[in-house]
XYZ file of C-alpha atoms in Angstrom:
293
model
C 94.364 88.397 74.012
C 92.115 91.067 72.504
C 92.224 93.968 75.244
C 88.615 95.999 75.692
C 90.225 99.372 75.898
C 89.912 102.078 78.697
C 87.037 102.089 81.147
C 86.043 105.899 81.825
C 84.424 104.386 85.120
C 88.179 103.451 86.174
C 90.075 105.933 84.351
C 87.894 108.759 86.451
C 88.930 107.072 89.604
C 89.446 110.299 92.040
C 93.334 110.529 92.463
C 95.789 109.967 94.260
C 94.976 105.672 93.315
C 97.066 102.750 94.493
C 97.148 99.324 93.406
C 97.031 96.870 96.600
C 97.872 93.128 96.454
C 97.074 90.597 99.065
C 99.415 88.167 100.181
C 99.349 84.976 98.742
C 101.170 82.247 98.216
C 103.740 81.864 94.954
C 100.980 84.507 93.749
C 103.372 86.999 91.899
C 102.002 85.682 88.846
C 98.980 86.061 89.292
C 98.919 89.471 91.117
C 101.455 90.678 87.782
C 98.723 89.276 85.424
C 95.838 91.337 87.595
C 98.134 94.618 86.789
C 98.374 93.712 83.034
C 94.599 93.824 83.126
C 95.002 97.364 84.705
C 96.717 98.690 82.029
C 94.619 96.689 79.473
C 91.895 98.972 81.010
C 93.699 102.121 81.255
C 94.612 102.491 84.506
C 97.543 103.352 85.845
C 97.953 103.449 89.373
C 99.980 106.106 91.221
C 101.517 104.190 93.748
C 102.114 100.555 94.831
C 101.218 98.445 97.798
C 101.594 94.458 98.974
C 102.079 91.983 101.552
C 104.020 88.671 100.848
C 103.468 87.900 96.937
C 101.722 91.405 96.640
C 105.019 93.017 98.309
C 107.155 91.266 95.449
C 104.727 92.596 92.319
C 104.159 96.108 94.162
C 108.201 96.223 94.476
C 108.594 95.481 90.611
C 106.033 97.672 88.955
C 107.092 100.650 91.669
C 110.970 100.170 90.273
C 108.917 100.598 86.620
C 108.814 97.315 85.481
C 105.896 96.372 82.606
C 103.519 93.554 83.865
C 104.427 91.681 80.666
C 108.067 91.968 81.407
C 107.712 90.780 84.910
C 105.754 87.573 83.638
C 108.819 87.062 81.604
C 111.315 87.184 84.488
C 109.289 85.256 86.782
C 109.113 82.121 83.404
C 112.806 82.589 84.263
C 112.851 81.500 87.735
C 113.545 77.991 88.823
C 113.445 76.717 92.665
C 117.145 76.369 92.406
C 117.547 79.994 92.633
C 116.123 80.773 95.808
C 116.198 76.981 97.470
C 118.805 77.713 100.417
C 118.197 75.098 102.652
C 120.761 73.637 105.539
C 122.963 70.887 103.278
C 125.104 67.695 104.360
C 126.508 68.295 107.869
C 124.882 71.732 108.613
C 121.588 69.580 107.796
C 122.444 67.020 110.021
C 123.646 69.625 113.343
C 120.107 71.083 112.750
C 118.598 67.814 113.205
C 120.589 66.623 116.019
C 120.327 69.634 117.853
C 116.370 69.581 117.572
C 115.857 72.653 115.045
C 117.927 74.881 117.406
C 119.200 78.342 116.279
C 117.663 78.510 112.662
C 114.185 80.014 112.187
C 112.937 78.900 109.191
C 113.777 75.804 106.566
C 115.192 77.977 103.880
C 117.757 80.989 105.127
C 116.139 83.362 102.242
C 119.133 85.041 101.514
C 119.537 83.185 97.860
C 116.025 84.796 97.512
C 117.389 88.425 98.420
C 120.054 87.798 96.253
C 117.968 86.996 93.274
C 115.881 90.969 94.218
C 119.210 92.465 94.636
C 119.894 91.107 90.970
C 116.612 91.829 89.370
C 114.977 94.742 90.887
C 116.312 97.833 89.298
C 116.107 100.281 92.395
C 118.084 99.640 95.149
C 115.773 101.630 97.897
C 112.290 102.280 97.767
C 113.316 106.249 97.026
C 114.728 104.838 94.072
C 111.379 103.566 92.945
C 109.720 105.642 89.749
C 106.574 105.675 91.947
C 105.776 105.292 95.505
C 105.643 101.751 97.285
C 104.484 100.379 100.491
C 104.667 97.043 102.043
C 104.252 95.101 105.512
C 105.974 92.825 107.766
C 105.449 90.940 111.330
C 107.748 92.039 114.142
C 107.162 89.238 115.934
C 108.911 89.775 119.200
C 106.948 92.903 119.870
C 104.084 91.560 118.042
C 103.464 94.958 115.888
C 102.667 95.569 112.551
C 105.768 97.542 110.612
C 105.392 99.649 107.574
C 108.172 99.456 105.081
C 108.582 102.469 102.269
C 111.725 103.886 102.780
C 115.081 102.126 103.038
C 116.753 98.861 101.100
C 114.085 97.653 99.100
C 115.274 93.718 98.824
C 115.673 93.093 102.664
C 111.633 94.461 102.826
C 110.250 92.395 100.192
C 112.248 89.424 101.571
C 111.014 90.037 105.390
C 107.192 90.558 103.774
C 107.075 87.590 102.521
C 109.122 85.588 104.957
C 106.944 82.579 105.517
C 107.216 81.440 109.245
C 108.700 77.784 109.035
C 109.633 78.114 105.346
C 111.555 80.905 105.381
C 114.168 82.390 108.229
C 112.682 85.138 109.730
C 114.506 88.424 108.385
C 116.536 90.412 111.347
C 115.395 94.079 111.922
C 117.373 95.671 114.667
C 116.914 94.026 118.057
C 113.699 92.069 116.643
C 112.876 89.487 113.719
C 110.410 90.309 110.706
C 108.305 87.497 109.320
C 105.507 87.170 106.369
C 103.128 90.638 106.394
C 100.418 88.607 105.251
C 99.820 87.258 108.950
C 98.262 90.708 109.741
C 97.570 92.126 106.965
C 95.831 90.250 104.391
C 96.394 93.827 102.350
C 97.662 96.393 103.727
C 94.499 98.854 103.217
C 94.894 101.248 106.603
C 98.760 101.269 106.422
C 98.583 102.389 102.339
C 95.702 104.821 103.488
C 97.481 106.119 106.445
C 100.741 106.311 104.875
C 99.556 107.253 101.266
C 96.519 109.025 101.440
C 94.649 107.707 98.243
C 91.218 108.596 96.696
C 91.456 105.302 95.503
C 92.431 101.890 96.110
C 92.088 99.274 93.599
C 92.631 95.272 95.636
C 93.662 91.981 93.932
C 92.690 89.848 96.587
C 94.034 86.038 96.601
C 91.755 83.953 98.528
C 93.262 81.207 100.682
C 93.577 78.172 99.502
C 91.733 76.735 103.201
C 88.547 78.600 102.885
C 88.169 77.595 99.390
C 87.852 74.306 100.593
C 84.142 73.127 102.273
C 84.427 72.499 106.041
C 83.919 68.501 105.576
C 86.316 68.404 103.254
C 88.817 69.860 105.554
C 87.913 67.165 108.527
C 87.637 64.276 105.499
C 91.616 65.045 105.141
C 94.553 63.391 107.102
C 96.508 65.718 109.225
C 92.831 67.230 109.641
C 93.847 69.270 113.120
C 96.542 70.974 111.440
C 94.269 71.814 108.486
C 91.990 73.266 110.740
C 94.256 75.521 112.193
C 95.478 76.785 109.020
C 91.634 77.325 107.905
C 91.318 78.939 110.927
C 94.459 81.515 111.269
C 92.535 82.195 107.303
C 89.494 82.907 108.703
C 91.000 85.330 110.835
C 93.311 86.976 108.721
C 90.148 87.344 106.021
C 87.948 89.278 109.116
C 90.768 91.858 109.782
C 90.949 92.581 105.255
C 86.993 92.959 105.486
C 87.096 94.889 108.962
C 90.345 97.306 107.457
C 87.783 97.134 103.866
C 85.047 98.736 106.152
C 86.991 101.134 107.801
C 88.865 102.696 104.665
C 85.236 102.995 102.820
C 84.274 104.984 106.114
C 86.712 107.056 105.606
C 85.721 108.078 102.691
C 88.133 106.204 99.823
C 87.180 104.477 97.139
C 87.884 101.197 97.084
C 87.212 99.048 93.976
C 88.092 95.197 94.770
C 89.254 92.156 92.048
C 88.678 89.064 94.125
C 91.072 86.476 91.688
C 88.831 83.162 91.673
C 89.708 79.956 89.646
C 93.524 80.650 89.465
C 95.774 77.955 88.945
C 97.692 77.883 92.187
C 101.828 78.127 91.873
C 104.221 76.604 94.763
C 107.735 75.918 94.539
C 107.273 72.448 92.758
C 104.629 74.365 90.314
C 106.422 77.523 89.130
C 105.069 75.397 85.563
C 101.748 76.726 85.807
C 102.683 80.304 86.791
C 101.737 82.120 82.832
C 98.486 80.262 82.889
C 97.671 81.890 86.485
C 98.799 85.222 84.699
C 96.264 84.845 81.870
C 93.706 83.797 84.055
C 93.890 86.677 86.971
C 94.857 89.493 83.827
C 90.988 87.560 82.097
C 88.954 87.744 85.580
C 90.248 91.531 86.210
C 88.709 92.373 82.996
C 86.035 90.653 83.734
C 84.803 92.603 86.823
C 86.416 95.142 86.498
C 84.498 95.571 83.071
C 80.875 95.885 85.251
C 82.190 99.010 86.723
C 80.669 101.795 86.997
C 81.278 105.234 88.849
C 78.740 104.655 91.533
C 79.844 101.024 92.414
């Protein structure tokens, strides 16, 4: 692909900047593919920031790792690697004692494993530049702000799916997905960073992509609408957090990543063309603009 070179409008982005990524699901491609358009443009960001996907891809380019390279290790990944569900007999004392005692489907330590064996820093003060990412305490109900500690264990608990994966233990309380509150962490990254400059790959849910008939026309249609809604709501607090950072005074230049082929753990197959395509639509609007926008 035939990069357009360096936009001055992005390049002259006041500094401190920091690349956020929404949460997402399977999205690491395409969030890695959005930073290859970054530096197709130019622009290198000064610090890192995710939730669930986002927290994953913010991890790996913090530790220094090249988008490009990154879509390589992800081609490596099969679901074998970080399937850990309960087998044979542990299977069937899960079922018999009605889902007692295990939080989520998967345990999610294969998947920590696979960070601990990839990501090369340990801790986020490890990183080559600064990374932030969130995670549901869901006993006290608060958002919590990880940057400093083990880095695996955070990116695990950010993107900890509730039902999927085993919520992640964090002293007396449990951490689940970050993307439940935080679509993208803008406030915590602005709080705890203090950009100029925030540049957003935003993932759209797959629910509101989908027309409200549509969603009743479906079988299991209560469920779906429940999922649309918890969307809904999780899309008002991103544009609410959008308005308040822009109040503030930040700029705030947004990639909204439409069209993607969608990934999931049967369809890690279709994870380079979801790179091409988010790396083509961050050229694309990022290449309209200009310093006033």
């Amino acid at each position: 692909m035939t990069s357009p070179g360096p936009n001055p409008a992005l390049t002259e982005l006041p500094r401190p900047l920091v690349a956020v990524m929404s949460s997402g699901f399977f999205g690491f491609f395409a969030h890695a593919g959005f930073l290859q358009g970054l530096t197709d443009l130019g622009l290198r960001p000064d610090a890192f920031a995710g939730c669930s996907s986002g927290a994953l891809v913010a991890a790996f380019a913090a530790a220094g790792v090249a988008p490009q390279d990154m879509l390589a290790m992800f081609q490596r990944l099969t679901r074998e690697r970080f399937w850990d569900p309960p087998r044979g007999l542990s299977l069937i004392r899960w079922l018999v004692s009605g889902l007692r005692g295990r939080s989520g489907y998967l345990a999610g330590q294969a998947f920590e494993n696979l960070l601990n064996e990839f990501l090369p820093a340990a801790r986020f003060e490890d990183c080559q530049r600064p990374c932030l990412m969130v995670a549901l305490e869901i006993g006290s109900g608060r958002r919590v702000v990880l940057d400093r500690g083990p880095l695996a264990p955070a990116v695990r608990a950010s993107g900890a799916v509730p039902g999927l994966f085993a919520a992640v233990p964090w002293g007396q309380d449990l951490l689940v997905d970050g993307g439940l509150v935080d679509k993208a962490p803008l406030m915590a990254c602005v709080e705890r960073m203090k950009p100029a400059s925030l540049v957003v790959h935003l993932l759209p849910s797959a629910s509101l992509e989908t027309p409200l008939a549509a969603t009743l026309g479906r079988t299991l249609a209560p469920l779906r609408v429940h999922g649309r809604a918890v969307d809904a709501a999780r899309q008002q607090v991103f544009q609410d957090q959008l308005e308040a950072v822009r109040k503030r005074g930040v700029r705030v230049v947004e990639t909204l990543a439409q069209g993607l082929p969608r990934c999931g753990p049967r369809s890690l197959q279709r994870g380079p063309a979801a790179f091409a395509a988010a790396r083509r639509n961050t050229l694309a609007q990022l290449a309209e603009v200009c310093p006033t926008n």
